[in-house]
Tab-separated table of C-alpha atoms in Angstrom:
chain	number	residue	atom	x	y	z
H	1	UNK	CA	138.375	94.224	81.612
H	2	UNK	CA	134.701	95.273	81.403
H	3	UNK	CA	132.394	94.683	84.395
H	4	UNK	CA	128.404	95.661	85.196
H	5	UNK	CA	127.808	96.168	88.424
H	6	UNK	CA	124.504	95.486	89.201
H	7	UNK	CA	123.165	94.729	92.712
H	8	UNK	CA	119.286	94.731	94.772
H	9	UNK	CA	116.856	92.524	92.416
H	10	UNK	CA	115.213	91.680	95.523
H	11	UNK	CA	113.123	88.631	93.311
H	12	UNK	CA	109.586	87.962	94.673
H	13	UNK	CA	109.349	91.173	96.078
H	14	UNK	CA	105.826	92.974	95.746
H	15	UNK	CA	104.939	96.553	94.874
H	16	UNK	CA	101.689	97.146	96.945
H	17	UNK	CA	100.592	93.958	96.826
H	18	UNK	CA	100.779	93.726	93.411
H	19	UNK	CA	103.802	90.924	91.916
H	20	UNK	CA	106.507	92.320	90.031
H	21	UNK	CA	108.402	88.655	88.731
H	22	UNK	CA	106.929	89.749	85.001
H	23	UNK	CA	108.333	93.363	85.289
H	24	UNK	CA	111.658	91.714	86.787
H	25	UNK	CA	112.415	89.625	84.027
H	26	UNK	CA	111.989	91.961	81.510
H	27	UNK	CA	114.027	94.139	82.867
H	28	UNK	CA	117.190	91.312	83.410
H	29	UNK	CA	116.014	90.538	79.525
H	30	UNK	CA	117.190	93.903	78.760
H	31	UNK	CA	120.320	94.046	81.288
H	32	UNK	CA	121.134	90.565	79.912
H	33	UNK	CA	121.175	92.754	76.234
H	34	UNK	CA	123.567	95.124	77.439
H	35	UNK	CA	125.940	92.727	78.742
H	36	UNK	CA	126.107	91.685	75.118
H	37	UNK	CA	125.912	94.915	73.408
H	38	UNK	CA	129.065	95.742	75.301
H	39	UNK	CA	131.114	93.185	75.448
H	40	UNK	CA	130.951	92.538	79.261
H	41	UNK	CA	133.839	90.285	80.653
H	42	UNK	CA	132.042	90.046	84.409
H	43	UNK	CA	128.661	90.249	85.580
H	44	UNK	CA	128.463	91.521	89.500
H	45	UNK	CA	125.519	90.913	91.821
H	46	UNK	CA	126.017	92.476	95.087
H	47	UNK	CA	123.523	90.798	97.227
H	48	UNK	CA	119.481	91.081	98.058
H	49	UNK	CA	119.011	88.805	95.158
H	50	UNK	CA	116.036	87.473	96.508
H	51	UNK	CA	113.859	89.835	98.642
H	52	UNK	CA	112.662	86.972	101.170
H	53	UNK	CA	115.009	84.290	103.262
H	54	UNK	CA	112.161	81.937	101.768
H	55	UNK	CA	112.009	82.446	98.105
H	56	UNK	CA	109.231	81.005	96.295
H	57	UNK	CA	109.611	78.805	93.440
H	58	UNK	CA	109.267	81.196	90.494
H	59	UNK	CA	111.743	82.824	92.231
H	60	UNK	CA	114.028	80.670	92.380
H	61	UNK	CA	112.926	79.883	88.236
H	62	UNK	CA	113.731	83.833	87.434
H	63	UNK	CA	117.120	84.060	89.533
H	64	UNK	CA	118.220	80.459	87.018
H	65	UNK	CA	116.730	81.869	83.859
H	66	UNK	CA	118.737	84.829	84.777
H	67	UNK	CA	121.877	83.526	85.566
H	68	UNK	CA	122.181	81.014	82.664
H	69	UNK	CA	120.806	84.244	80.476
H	70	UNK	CA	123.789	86.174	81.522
H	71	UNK	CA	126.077	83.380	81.151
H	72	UNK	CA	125.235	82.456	77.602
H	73	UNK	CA	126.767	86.126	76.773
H	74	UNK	CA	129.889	84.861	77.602
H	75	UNK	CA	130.424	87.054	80.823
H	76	UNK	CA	131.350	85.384	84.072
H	77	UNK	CA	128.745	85.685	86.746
H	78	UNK	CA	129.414	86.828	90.428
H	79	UNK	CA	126.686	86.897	92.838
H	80	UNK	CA	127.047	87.679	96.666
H	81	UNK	CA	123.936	87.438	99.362
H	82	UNK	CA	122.748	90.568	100.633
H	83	UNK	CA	120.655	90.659	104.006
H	84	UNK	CA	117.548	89.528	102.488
H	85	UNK	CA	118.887	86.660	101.134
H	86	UNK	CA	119.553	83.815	103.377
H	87	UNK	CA	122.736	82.770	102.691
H	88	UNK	CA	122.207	79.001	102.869
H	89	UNK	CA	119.131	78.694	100.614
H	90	UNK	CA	121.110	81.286	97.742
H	91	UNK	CA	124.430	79.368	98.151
H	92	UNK	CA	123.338	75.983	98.647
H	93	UNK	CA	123.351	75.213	94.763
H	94	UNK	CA	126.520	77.104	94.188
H	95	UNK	CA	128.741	73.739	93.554
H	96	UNK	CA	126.188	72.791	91.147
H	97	UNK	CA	126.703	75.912	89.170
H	98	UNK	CA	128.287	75.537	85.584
H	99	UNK	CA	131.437	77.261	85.494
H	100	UNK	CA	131.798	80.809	84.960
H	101	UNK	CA	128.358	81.381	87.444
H	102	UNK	CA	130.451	81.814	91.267
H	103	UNK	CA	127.310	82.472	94.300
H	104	UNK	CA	129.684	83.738	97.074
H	105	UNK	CA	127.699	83.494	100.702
H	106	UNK	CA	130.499	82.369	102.733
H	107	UNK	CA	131.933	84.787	105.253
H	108	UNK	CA	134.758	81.907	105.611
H	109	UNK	CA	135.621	82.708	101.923
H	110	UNK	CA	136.083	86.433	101.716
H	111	UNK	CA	139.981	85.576	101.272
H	112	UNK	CA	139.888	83.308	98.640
H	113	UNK	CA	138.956	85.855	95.574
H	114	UNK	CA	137.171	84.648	92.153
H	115	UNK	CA	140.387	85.492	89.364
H	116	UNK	CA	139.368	86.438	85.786
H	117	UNK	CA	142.324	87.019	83.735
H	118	UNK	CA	142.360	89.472	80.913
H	119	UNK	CA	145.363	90.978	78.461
H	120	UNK	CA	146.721	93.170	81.126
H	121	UNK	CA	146.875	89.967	83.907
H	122	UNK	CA	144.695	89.176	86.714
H	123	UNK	CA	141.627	90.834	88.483
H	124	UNK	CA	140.915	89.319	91.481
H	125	UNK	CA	137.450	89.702	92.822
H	126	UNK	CA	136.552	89.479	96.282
H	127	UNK	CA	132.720	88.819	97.627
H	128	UNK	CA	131.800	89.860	101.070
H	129	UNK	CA	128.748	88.714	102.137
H	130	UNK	CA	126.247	90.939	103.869
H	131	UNK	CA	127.922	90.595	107.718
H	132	UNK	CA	125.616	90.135	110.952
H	133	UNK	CA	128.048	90.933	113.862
H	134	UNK	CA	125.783	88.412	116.191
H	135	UNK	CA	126.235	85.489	113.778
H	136	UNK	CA	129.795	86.380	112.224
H	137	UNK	CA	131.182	86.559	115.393
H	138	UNK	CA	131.646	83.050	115.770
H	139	UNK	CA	133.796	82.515	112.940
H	140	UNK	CA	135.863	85.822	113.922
H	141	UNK	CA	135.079	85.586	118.081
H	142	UNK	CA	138.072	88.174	119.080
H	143	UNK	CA	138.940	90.374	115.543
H	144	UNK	CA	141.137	93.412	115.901
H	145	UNK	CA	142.985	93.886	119.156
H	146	UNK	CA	140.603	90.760	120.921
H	147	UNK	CA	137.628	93.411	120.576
H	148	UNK	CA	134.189	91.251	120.190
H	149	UNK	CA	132.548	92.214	116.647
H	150	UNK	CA	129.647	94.307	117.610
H	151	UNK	CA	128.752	96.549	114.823
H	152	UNK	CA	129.013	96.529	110.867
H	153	UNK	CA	131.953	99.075	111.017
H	154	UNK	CA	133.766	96.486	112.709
H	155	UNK	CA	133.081	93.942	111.092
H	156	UNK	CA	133.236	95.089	107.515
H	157	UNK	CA	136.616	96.809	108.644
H	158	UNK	CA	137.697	92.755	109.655
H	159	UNK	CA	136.352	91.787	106.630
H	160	UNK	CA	138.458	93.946	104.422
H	161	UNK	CA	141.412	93.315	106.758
H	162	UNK	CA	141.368	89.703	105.520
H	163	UNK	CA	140.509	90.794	101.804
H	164	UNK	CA	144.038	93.434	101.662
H	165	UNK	CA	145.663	90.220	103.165
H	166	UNK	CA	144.732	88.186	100.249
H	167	UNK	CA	146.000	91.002	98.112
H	168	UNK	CA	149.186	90.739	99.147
H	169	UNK	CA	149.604	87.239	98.050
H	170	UNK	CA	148.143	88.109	94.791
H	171	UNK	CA	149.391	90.272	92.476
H	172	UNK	CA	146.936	92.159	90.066
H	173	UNK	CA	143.838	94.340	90.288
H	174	UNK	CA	141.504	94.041	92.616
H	175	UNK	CA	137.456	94.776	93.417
H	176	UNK	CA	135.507	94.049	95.920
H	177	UNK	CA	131.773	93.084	96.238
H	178	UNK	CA	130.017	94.163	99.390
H	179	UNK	CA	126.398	94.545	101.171
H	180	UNK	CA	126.600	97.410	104.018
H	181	UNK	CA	125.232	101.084	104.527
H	182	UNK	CA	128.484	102.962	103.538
H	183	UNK	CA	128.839	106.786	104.850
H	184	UNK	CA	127.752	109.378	103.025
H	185	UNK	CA	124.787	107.581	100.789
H	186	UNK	CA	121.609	108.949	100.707
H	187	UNK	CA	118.640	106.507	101.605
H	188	UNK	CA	115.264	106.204	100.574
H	189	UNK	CA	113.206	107.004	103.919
H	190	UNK	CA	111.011	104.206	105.037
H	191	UNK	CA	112.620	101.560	101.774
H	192	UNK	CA	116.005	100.093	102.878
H	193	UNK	CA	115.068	97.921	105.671
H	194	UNK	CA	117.543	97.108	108.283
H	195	UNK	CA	119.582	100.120	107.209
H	196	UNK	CA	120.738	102.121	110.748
H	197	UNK	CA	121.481	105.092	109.643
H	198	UNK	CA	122.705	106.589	112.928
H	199	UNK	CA	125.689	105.685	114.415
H	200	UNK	CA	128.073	102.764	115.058
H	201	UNK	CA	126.070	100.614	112.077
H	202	UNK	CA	127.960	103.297	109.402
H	203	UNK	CA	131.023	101.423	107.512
H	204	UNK	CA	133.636	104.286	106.738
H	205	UNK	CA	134.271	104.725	103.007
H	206	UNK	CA	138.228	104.597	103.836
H	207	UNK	CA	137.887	100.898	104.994
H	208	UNK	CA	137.360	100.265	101.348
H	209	UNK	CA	140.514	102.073	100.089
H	210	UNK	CA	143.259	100.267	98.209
H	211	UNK	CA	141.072	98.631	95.804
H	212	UNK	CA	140.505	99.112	92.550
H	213	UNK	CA	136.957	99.212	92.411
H	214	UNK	CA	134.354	98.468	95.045
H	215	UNK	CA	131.068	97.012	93.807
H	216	UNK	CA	128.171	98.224	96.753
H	217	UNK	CA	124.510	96.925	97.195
H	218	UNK	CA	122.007	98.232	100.308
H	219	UNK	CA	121.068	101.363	98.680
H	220	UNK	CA	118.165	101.165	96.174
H	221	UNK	CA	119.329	104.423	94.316
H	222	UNK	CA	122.659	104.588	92.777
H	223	UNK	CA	125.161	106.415	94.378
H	224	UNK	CA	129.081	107.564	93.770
H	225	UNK	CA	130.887	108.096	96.802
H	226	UNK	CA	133.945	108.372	94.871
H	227	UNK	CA	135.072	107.229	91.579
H	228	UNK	CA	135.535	103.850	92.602
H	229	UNK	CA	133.365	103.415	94.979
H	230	UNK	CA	129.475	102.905	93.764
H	231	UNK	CA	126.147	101.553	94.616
H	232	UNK	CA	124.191	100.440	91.562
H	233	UNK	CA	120.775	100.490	93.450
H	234	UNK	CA	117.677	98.106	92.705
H	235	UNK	CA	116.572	97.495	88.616
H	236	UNK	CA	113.157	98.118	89.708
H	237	UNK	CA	111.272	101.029	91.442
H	238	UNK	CA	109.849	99.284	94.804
H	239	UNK	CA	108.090	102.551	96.595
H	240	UNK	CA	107.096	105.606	95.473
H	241	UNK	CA	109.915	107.326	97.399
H	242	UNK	CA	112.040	106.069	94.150
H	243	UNK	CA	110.074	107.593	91.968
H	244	UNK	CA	112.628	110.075	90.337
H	245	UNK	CA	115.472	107.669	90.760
H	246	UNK	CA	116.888	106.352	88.119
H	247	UNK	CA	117.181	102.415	87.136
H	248	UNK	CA	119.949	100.704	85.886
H	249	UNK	CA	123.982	99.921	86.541
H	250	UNK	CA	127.481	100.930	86.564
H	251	UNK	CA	129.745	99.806	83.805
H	252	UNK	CA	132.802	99.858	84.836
H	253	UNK	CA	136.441	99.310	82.669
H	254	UNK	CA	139.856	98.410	84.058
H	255	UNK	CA	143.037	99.068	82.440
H	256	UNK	CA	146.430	97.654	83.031
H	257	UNK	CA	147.056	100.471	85.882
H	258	UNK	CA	143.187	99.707	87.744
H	259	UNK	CA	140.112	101.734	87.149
H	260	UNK	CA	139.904	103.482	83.511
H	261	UNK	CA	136.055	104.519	83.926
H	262	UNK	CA	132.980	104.510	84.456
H	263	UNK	CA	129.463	104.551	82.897
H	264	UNK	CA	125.941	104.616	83.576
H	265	UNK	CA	123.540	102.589	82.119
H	266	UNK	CA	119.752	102.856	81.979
H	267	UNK	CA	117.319	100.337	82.134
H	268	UNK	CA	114.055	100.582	81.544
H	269	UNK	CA	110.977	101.023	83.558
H	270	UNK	CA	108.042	98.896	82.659
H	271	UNK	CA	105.779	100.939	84.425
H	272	UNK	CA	106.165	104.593	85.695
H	273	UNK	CA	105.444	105.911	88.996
H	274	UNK	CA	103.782	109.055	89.720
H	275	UNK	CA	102.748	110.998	92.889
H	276	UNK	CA	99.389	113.435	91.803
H	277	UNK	CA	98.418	115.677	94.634
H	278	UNK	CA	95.188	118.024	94.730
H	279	UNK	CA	91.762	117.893	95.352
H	280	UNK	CA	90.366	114.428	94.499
H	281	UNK	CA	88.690	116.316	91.295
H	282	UNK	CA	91.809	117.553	90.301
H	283	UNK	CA	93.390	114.075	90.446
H	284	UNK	CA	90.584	112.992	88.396
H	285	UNK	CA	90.810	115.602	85.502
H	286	UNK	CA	90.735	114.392	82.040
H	287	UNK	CA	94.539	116.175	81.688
H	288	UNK	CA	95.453	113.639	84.658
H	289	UNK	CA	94.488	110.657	83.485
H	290	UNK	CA	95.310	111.061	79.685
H	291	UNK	CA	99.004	111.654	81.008
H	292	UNK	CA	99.050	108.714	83.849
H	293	UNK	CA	96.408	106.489	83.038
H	294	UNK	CA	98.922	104.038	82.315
H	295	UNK	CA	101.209	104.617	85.049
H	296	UNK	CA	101.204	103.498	88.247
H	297	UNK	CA	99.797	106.222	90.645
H	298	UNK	CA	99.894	107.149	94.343
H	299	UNK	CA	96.914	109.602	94.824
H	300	UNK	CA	97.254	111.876	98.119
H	301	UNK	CA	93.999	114.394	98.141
H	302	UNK	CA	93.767	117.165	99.699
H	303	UNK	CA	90.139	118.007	100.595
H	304	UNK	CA	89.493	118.897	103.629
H	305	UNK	CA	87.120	116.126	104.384
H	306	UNK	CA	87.715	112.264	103.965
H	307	UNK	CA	85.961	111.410	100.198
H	308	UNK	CA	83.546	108.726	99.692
H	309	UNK	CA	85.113	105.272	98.587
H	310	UNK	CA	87.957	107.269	96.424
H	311	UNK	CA	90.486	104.179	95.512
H	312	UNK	CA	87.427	102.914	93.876
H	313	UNK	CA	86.789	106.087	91.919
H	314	UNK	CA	90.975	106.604	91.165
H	315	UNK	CA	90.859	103.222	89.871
H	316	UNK	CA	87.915	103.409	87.581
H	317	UNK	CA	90.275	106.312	85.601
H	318	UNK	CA	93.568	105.095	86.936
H	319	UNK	CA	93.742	101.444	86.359
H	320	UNK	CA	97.287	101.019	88.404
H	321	UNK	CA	96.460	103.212	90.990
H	322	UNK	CA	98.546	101.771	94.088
H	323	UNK	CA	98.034	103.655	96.854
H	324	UNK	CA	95.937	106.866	98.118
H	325	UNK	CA	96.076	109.294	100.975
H	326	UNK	CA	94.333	111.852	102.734
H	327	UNK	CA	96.256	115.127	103.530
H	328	UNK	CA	94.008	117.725	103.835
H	329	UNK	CA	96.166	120.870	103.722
H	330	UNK	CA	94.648	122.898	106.636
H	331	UNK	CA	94.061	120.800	109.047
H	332	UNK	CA	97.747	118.573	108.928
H	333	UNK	CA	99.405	121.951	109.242
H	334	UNK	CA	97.101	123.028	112.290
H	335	UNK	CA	97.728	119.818	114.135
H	336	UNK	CA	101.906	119.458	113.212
H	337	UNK	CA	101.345	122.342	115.124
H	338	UNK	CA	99.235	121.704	117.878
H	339	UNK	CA	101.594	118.555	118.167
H	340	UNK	CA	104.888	120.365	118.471
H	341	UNK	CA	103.847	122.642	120.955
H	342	UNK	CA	101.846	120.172	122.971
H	343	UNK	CA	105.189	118.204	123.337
H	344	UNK	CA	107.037	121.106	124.073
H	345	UNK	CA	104.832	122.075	127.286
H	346	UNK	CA	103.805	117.741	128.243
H	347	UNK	CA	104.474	117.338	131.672
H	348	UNK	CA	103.734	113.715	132.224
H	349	UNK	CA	104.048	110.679	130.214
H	350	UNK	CA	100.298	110.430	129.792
H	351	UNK	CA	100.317	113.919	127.828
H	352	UNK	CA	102.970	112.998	125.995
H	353	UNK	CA	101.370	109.546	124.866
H	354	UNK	CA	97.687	111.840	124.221
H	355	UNK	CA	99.840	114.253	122.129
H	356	UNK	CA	101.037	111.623	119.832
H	357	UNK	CA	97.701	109.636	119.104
H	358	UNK	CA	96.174	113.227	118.187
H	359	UNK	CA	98.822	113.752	115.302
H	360	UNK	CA	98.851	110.516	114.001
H	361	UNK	CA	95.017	110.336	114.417
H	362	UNK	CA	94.362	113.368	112.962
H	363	UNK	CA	93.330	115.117	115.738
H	364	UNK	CA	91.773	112.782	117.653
H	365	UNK	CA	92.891	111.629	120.908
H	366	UNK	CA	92.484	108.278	123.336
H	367	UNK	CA	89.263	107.092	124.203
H	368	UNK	CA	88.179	106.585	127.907
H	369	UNK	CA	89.244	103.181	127.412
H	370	UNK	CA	91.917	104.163	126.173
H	371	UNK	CA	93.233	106.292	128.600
H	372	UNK	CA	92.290	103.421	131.210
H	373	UNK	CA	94.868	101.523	130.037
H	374	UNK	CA	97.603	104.256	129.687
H	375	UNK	CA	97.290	104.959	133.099
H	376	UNK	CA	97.642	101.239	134.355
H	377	UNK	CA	100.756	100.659	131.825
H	378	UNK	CA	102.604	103.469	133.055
H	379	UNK	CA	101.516	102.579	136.949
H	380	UNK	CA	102.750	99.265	136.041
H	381	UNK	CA	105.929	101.035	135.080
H	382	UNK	CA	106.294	103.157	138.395
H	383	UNK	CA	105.812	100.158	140.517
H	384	UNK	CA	108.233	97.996	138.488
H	385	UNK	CA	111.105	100.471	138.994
H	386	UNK	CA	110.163	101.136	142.671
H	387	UNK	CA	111.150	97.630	142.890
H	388	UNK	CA	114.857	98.107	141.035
């Protein structure tokens, strides 16, 4: 059996303000091509198909074109909600669905797999929607050992407790389809949202062993924590941070014995993102924009003193130019360091608190206002707990 794991469209999402539906659908256009080219037998979503728990209505027109698309190849279609999605709005046309197109948003289903039969037998496909402890917990209210679920380890471990109990009543190959932050993947700082890096939010890889494949969404780059184990990441770049990160998804084959292999395909990128960093006349230079003038840029200069109106002058060479910033080299080292040290010798609270509006200002600390109503939040503070 051939499957593409894809996951992370994140539809209606914006990239600096500017929409990226257009650049979306050409991109599914071409995914929809491979699934085609290559014969696929299953299509996988895994969740953050929409990027908003209020999708607008071309959104909602992309996601259908898209799913009937991919369903016209022949594949089936497998779609699971991810924590942008809300899980009502995605799943509340699923019954009206043709057949072959399953939306699976129900943590009440994660037993009942979707079967697709091939030569070899079954494959049984289980969809785990993207878990929230708070709001699971009534459907699960005392899980393992009558421990509340309070974190995603726990409650993806349930989850996949309920999924290997399935397997045993069902003979075949199995894959699951999951939303979490999975130890060991490497995030894009400041992009996945909601992601907790730190801590008890970390689902262990070995909850997912025993299964032939597992089919991860989260992470907007792809990632291989083991052979069988993958995120696909996002079709499109959403932040500069992505940059270098490539776009596309796994294919994956099955044999009669469970995972054969597995390999990457590229999709393209409509419009490439580049970071150009030097003086604001360097960013400018002829060289520059004959190599980038069609790309989207992110400008950070490096003069020492802020430059008059200089999106205005990046966009009269750089048409797509998304975002600028002002680093001057000198100074940002001078006050990392006055900022370190400062917080190394702070005292109070109220040197602490000046330390930290210096560096992110730049050097500039609170006003007399400003400091006014430092000290009458943190009195407020000392009088509060004198009261404990």
């Amino acid at each position: 059996m051939r499957i593409l794991h894809t996951s992370d469209w994140h539809i209606g999402r914006t990239f600096h303000g500017h929409p990226t539906l257009e650049a979306l659908a050409e991109v599914l256009g071409a995914l929809t091509a491979q699934v085609r080219e290559h014969a696929v037998d299953v299509v996988i979503v895994a969740g953050d198909v929409f990027d908003s728990a209020t999708p607008s209505g071309p959104a909602y027109t992309l996601l259908s074109d898209a799913l009937l698309a991919l369903h016209e190849t022949g594949a089936r279609v497998i779609v699971t909600s991810g924590n942008h999605d809300s899980a009502a709005r995605l799943g509340f046309q699923a019954r009206l669905l043709r057949d072959g197109i399953h939306v699976l948003t129900d943590p009440l289903g994660i037993g009942t797999p979707v079967t697709v039969t091939d030569a070899h037998g079954p494959v049984h496909f289980y969809g785990v929607p993207y878990l929230e402890p708070a709001i699971v917990r009534q459907h699960w209210p005392l899980a393992d050992e009558g421990v509340p679920l309070r974190t995603q380890a726990q409650t993806m471990a349930h989850a996949m407790g309920i999924v290997r109990d399935a397997m045993s009543e069902h003979e075949g190959r199995s894959v699951a389809i999951a939303h979490c932050f999975t130890a060991g993947v490497d995030a894009t700082a400041g992009l996945e949202r909601e992601v907790r890096q730190g801590g008890l939010d970390v689902v262990p890889i070995d909850v997912f062993a025993g299964l032939d494949y597992v089919a991860l969404g989260h992470i907007h780059g792809r990632q291989r924590l083991s052979d069988g184990v993958r995120y696909a990441g996002a079709p499109l770049h959403y932040s500069f941070g992505e940059q270098h990160k490539p776009r596309g998804s796994w294919l994956v084959d099955l044999d009669a014995n469970g995972l054969a292999s597995v390999e990457w395909l590229e999709l393209p990128v409509p419009r490439a993102l580049v970071t150009l960093t030097g003086t604001l006349d360097e960013i400018l230079s002829d060289e520059n924009v004959r190599a980038h003038a069609a790309d989207w840029v992110c400008a950070v200069y490096t003069d020492e003193l802020p430059q008059t109106e200089p999106m205005r002058r990046l966009r009269e060479r750089f048409p797509y130019c998304a975002m600028v910033q002002h680093q001057p080299a000198v100074s940002a080292q001078a006050v990392e360091r006055t900022y370190s040290e400062r917080l190394r010798t702070a005292v109070t609270d109220s040197e602490r608190i000046e330390a930290f509006l210096e560096h992110v200002r730049a050097g500039q600390g609170p006003s007399a206002h400003e400091r006014d109503l430092i000290r009458e939040v943190l009195d407020e503070r000392v009088r509060a707990e004198a009261l404990v």
